[in-house]
XYZ file of C-alpha atoms in Angstrom:
428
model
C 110.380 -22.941 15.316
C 111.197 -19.134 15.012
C 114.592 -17.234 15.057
C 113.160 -15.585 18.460
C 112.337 -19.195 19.962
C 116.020 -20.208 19.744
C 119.204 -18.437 21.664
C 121.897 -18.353 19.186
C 125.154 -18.159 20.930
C 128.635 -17.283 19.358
C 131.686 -18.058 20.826
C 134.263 -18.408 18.202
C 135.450 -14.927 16.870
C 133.642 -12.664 19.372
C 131.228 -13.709 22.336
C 127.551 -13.057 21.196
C 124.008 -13.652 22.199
C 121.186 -13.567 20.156
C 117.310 -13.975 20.056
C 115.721 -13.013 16.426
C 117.339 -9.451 16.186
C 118.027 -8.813 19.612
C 121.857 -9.282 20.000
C 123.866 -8.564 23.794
C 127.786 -9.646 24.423
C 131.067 -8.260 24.883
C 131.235 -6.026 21.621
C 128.778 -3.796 24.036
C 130.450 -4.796 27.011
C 133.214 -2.347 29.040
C 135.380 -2.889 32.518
C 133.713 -5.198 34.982
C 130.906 -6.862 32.222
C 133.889 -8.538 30.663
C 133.481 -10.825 33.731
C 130.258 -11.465 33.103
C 130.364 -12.911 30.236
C 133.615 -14.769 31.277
C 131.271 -16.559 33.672
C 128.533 -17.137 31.405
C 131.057 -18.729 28.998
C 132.682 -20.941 31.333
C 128.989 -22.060 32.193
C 128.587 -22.931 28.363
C 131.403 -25.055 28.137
C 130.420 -26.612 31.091
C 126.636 -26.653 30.248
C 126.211 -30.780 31.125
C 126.879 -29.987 35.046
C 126.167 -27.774 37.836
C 129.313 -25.159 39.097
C 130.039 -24.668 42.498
C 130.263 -21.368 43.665
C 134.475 -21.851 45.035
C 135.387 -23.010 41.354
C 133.528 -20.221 39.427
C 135.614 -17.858 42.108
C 138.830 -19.378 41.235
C 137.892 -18.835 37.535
C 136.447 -15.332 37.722
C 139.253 -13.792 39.920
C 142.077 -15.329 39.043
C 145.180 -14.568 41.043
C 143.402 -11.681 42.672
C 141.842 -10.750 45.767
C 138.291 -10.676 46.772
C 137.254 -9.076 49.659
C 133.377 -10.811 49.926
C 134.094 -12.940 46.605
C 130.423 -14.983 47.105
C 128.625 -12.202 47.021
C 130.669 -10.549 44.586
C 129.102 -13.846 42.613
C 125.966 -13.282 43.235
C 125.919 -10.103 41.795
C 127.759 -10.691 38.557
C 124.982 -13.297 38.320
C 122.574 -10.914 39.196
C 124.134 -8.772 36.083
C 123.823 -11.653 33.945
C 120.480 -12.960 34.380
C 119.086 -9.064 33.792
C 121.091 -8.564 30.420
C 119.706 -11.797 29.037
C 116.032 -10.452 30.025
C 116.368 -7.875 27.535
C 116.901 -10.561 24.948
C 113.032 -11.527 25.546
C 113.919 -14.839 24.471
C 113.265 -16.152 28.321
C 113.565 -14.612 32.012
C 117.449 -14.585 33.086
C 116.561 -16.742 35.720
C 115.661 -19.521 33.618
C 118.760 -18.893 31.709
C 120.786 -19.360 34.420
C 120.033 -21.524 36.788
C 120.953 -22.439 40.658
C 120.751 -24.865 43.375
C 122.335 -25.751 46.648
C 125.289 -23.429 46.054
C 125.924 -24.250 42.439
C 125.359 -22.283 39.098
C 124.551 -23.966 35.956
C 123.664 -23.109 32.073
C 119.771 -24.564 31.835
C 120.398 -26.689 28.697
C 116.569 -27.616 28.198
C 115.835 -24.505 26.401
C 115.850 -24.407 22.911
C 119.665 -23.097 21.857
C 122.045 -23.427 19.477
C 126.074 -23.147 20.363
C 128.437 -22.293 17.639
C 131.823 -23.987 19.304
C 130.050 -26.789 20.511
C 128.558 -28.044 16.667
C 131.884 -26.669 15.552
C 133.398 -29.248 17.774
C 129.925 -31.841 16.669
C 131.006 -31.871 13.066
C 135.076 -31.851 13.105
C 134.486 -35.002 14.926
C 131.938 -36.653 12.860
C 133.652 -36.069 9.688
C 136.902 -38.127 11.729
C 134.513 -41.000 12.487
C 134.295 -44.102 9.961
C 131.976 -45.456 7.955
C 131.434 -41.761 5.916
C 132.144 -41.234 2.316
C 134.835 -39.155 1.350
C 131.787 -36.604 0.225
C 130.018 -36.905 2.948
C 133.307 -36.124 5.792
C 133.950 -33.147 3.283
C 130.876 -31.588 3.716
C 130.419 -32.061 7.272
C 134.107 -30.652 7.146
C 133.295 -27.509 5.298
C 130.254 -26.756 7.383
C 132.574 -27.189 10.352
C 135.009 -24.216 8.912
C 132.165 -21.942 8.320
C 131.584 -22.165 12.016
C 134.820 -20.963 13.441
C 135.330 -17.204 12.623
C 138.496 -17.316 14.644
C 139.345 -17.606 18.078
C 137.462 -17.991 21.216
C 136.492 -14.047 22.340
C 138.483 -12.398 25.029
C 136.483 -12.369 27.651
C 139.166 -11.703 30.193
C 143.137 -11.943 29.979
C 145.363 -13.984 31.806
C 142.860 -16.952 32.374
C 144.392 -20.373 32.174
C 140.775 -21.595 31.604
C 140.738 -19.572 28.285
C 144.101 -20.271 27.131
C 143.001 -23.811 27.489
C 140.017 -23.106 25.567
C 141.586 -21.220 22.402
C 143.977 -24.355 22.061
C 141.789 -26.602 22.148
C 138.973 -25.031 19.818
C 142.314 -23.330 17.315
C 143.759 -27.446 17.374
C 140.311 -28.531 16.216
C 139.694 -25.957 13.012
C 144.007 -26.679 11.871
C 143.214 -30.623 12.150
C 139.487 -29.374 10.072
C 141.344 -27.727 7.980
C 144.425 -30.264 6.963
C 141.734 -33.005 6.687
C 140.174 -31.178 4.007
C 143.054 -30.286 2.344
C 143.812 -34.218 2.336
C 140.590 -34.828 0.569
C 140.920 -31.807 -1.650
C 144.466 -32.749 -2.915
C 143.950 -36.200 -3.384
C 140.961 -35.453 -5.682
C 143.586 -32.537 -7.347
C 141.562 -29.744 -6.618
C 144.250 -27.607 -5.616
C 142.133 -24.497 -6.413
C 139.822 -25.385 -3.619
C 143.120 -25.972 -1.520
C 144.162 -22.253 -1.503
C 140.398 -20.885 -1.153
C 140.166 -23.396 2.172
C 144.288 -22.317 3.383
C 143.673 -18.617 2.580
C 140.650 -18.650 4.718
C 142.448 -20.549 7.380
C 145.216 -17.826 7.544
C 142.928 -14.596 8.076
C 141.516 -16.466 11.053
C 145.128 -18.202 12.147
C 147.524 -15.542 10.680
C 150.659 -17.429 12.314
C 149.823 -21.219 11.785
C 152.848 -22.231 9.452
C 151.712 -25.314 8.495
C 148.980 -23.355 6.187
C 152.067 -21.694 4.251
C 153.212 -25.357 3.138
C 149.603 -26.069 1.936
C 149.500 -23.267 -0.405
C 152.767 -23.906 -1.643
C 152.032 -27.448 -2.491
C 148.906 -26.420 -3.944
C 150.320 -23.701 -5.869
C 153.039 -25.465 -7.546
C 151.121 -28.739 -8.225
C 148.691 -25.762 -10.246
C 152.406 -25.042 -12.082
C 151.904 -21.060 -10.388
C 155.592 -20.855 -9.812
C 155.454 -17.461 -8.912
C 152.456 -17.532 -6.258
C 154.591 -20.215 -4.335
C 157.528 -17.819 -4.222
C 155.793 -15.268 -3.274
C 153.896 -17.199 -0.311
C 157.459 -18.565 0.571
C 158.725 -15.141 1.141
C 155.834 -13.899 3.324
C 156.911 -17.087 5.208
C 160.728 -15.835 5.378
C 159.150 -12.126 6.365
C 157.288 -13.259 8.778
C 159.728 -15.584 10.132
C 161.954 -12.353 10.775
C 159.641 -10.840 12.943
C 158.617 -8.615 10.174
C 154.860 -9.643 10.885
C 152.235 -6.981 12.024
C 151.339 -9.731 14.546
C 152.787 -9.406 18.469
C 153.919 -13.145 17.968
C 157.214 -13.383 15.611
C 157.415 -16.658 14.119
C 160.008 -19.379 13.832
C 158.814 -21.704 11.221
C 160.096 -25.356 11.311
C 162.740 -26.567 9.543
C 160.886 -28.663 7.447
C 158.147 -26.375 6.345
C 161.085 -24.557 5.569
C 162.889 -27.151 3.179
C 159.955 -27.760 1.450
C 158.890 -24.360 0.576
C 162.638 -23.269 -0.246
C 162.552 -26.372 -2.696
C 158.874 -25.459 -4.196
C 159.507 -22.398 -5.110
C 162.319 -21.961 -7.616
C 160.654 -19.170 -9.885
C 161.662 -20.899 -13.571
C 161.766 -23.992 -12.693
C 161.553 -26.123 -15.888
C 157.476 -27.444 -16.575
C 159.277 -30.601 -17.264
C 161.179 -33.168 -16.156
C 165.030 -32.919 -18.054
C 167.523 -35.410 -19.085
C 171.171 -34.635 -17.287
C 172.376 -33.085 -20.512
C 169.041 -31.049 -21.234
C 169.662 -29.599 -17.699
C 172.836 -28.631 -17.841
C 172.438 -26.929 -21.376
C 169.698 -25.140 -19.131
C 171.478 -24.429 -16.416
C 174.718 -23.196 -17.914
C 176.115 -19.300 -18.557
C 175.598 -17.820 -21.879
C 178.730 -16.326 -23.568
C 177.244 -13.295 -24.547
C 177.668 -10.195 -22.218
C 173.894 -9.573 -21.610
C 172.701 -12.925 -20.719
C 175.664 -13.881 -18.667
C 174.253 -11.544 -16.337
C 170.834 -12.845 -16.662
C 169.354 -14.393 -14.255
C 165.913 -16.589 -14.426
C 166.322 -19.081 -11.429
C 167.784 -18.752 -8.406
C 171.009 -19.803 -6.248
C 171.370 -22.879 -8.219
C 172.251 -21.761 -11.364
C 174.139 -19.080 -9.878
C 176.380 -21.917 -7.866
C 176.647 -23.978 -11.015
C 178.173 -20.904 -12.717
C 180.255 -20.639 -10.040
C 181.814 -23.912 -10.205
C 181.799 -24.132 -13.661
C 184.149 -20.961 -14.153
C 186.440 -22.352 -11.058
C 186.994 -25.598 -12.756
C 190.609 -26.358 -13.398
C 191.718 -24.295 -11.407
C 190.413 -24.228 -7.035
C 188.063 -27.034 -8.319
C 189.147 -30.386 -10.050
C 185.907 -31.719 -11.057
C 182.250 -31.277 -10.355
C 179.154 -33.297 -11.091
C 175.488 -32.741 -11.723
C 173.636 -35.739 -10.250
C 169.900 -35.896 -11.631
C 167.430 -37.677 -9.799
C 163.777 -38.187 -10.495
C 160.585 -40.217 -8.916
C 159.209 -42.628 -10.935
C 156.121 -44.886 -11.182
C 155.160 -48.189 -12.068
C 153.497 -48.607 -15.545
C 150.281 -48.864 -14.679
C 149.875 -48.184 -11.181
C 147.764 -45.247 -9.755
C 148.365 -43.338 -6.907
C 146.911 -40.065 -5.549
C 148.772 -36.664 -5.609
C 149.278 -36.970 -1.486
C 151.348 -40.234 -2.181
C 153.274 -38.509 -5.209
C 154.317 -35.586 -2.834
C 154.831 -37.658 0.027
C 157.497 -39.973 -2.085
C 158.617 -36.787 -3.361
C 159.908 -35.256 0.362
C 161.165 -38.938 0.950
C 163.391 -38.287 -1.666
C 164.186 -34.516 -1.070
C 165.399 -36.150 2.226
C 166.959 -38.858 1.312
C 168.993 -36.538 -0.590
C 169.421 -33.636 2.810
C 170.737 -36.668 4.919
C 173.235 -37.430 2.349
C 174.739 -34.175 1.976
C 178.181 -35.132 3.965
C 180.353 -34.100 0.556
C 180.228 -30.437 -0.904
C 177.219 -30.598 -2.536
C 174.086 -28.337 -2.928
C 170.687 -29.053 -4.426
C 167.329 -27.753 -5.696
C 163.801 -29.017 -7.116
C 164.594 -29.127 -11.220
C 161.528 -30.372 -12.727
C 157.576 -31.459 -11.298
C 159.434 -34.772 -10.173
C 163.166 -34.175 -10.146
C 165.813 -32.946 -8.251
C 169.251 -32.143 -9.401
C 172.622 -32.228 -6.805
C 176.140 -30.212 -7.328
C 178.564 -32.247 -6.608
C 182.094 -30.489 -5.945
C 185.353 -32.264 -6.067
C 183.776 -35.885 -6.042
C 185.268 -38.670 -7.706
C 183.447 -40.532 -10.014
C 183.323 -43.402 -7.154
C 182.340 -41.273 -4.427
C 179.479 -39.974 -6.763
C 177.967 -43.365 -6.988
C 178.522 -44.382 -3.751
C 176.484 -40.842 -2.836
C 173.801 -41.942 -5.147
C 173.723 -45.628 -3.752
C 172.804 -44.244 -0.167
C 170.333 -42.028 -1.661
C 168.820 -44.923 -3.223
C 168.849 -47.232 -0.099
C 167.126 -44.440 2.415
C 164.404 -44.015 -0.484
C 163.471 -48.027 -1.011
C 163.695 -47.774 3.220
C 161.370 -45.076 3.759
C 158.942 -44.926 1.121
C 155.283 -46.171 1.330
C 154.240 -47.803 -2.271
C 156.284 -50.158 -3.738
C 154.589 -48.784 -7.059
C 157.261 -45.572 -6.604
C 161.264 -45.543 -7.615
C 164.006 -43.324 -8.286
C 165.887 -43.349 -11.487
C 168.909 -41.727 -11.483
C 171.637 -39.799 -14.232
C 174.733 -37.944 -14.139
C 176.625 -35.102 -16.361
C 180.679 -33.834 -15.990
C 180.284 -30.039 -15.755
C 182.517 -28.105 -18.093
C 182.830 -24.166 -18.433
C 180.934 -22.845 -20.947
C 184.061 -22.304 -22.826
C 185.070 -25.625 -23.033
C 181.589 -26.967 -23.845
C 181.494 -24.490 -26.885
C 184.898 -25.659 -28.164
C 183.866 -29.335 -28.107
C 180.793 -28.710 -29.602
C 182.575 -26.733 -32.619
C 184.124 -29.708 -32.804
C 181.259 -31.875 -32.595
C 182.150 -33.596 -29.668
C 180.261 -34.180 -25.977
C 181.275 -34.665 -22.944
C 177.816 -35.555 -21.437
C 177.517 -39.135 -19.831
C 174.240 -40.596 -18.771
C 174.148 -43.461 -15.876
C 171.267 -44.791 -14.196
C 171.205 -45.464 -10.575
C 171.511 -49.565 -10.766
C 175.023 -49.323 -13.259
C 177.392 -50.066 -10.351
């Protein structure tokens, strides 16, 4: 079959209709032919039934008033049913169709319908009894399909609105399946192509922020995840060149804020390795240095206030580990990992802050706790972990370090003393 034996007919990303290299739709279309192809539309979507003539009026003038509104049907069908003769694919009668008072898209003729396969293959790839190759290529066809939302036809159309959530909730759900596959084979690479595509046609769709973050910090690209987290923060101000400001969830929120420390260590640290990284520098220049963020600024904080407005602090070190032996995908490993990052949130009742340290490790200030306190902290952290997570395969091990000024920590180690102590979670 030939190009100009098939009507090709976009809907996703702008409203066009072609036949070979004849192409008609609303890029051409001004005033009153925007309703025209508002009616041929809804006929699309509704292309396995006839239309009768009082709901297409409801549709078409919406909240308005219509002096003769059948004939003022008839003769935007009229309208229709001439532009698609120019195609010279078939007559515009044979296009569109009627009988007894109803108006309906003849679905006999050789066509093709881009939001309709779009919707074929999303739903396909969800079915069972698919390889994982096999859903992710239907999936990836199914993205190259949607070049972004359904075309406004008309404003103000509940009919419309209905339709751009429906086809927008289809390519997000397309789009974290994919990313599902992708990470759990740790192509992260392939993660940020898919998300960075997914934000020029859904500029304000949060969740695709979060993807690239993950993505970008499982790659060890500290710096692209900051940077991604603050277009997240901009456009969270209303700072966006969009008409909709955003308000990004909480969570989305957490989880960027935690991976994107620029500097974080490429390692996981012991308590006393991460405090001899986190702690000020005597000399002038590097006191005033700064790599990583608010952390190590708080710890410095603390650290010169000890003694005196502070008593004590702590540095609590905990980190995700796995069974010897066992294999898991990356999905579980940063699911367990946000089980943890909340298990540690919900905790936070005592003066405490805390950060992503390492790939696997999170480290929490603890101000003015007492030793007993401190454990007793780390105990419910450990319960709300072995509640909540998935794989028995995953634990926590835990250690702590007494923070000192930098003074006092030089002093003992002239004198070749430590004050470090290391404690895992199960000492009690």
């Amino acid at each position: 079959m030939k190009l100009s034996d098939v009507l090709k007919i976009q809907i996703l990303g702008g409203f066009r209709v072609s036949c070979g290299d004849k192409v008609i739709g609303t890029g051409m279309a001004r005033g009153n032919a925007r309703k025209m192809w508002l009616l041929f539309g809804y006929l699309l979507m509704n292309y396995d039934r006839a239309v009768g003539q009082k709901e297409l009026i409801d549709v078409l003038w919406y909240g308005t008033e219509v002096v003769n509104p059948t004939n003022s049907l008839k003769v935007l069908v009229f309208k229709l049913r001439r532009e698609l003769d120019s195609l010279g694919f078939r007559p515009g009668g044979e296009i569109i169709q009627s009988a007894h008072g109803t108006y309906f898209f003849n679905n006999e003729i050789p066509h093709e319908i881009d939001a309709l396969e779009f919707e074929k293959l999303v739903e396909t790839a969800s079915g069972g009894a698919r390889s994982e190759d096999e859903r992710m290529e239907l999936l990836y066809r199914a993205l190259s399909l949607y070049k972004g939302d359904v075309s406004e036809m008309a404003e103000g159309h509940p009919w419309l609105t209905a339709l751009r959530t429906r086809f927008g909730t289809l390519y997000r759900d397309a789009v974290t399946k994919l990313r599902t596959i992708l990470t759990g084979r740790g192509e992260y690479q392939k993660v940020v192509s898919v998300c960075n595509d997914a934000l020029m046609r859904q500029p304000d769709e949060e969740v695709y922020f979060y993807y690239l973050i993950s993505a970008y910090v499982a790659m060890g690209n500290y710096s692209a995840a900051s940077e991604m987290y603050s277009r997240i923060k901009t456009l969270s101000r209303g700072e966006s060149t969009h008409e909709q400001d955003l308000n990004p969830a909480e969570d989305v929120f957490l989880a960027a804020a935690r991976l994107s420390q620029s500097g974080m260590p490429e390692r996981d640290l012991s308590p006393g390795e991460l405090t001899s990284d986190l702690e000020e520098k005597l000399d002038y220049v590097s006191g005033f240095f700064v790599e990583y963020d608010d952390f190590r600024q708080i710890y410095r904080m603390v650290a010169r206030q000890l003694g005196q407005a502070i008593g004590i602090a702590r540095l609590s070190v905990y980190s995700l580990k796995l069974r010897e032996g066992a294999k898991v995908s990356e999905e579980e490993k940063q699911v367990h990992l946000r089980i943890l990052e909340n298990a540690i949130a919900f905790m936070l009742h005592y003066k405490t802050v805390f950060t992503r340290s390492g790939p696997t490790q999170y480290a929490v200030l603890l101000i003015d706790v007492s030793e007993e306190d401190a454990l007793d902290f780390t105990d419910k952290v450990r319960e709300y972990f072995e509640t909540h997570r998935q794989n028995q395969d995953f634990s926590i091990s835990h250690g702590m370090d007494v923070l000192e000024s930098a003074h006092i920590r030089q002093q003992k180690r002239m004198n070749g003393t430590n004050s470090s102590v290391g404690m895992k979670t199960g000492s009690r």
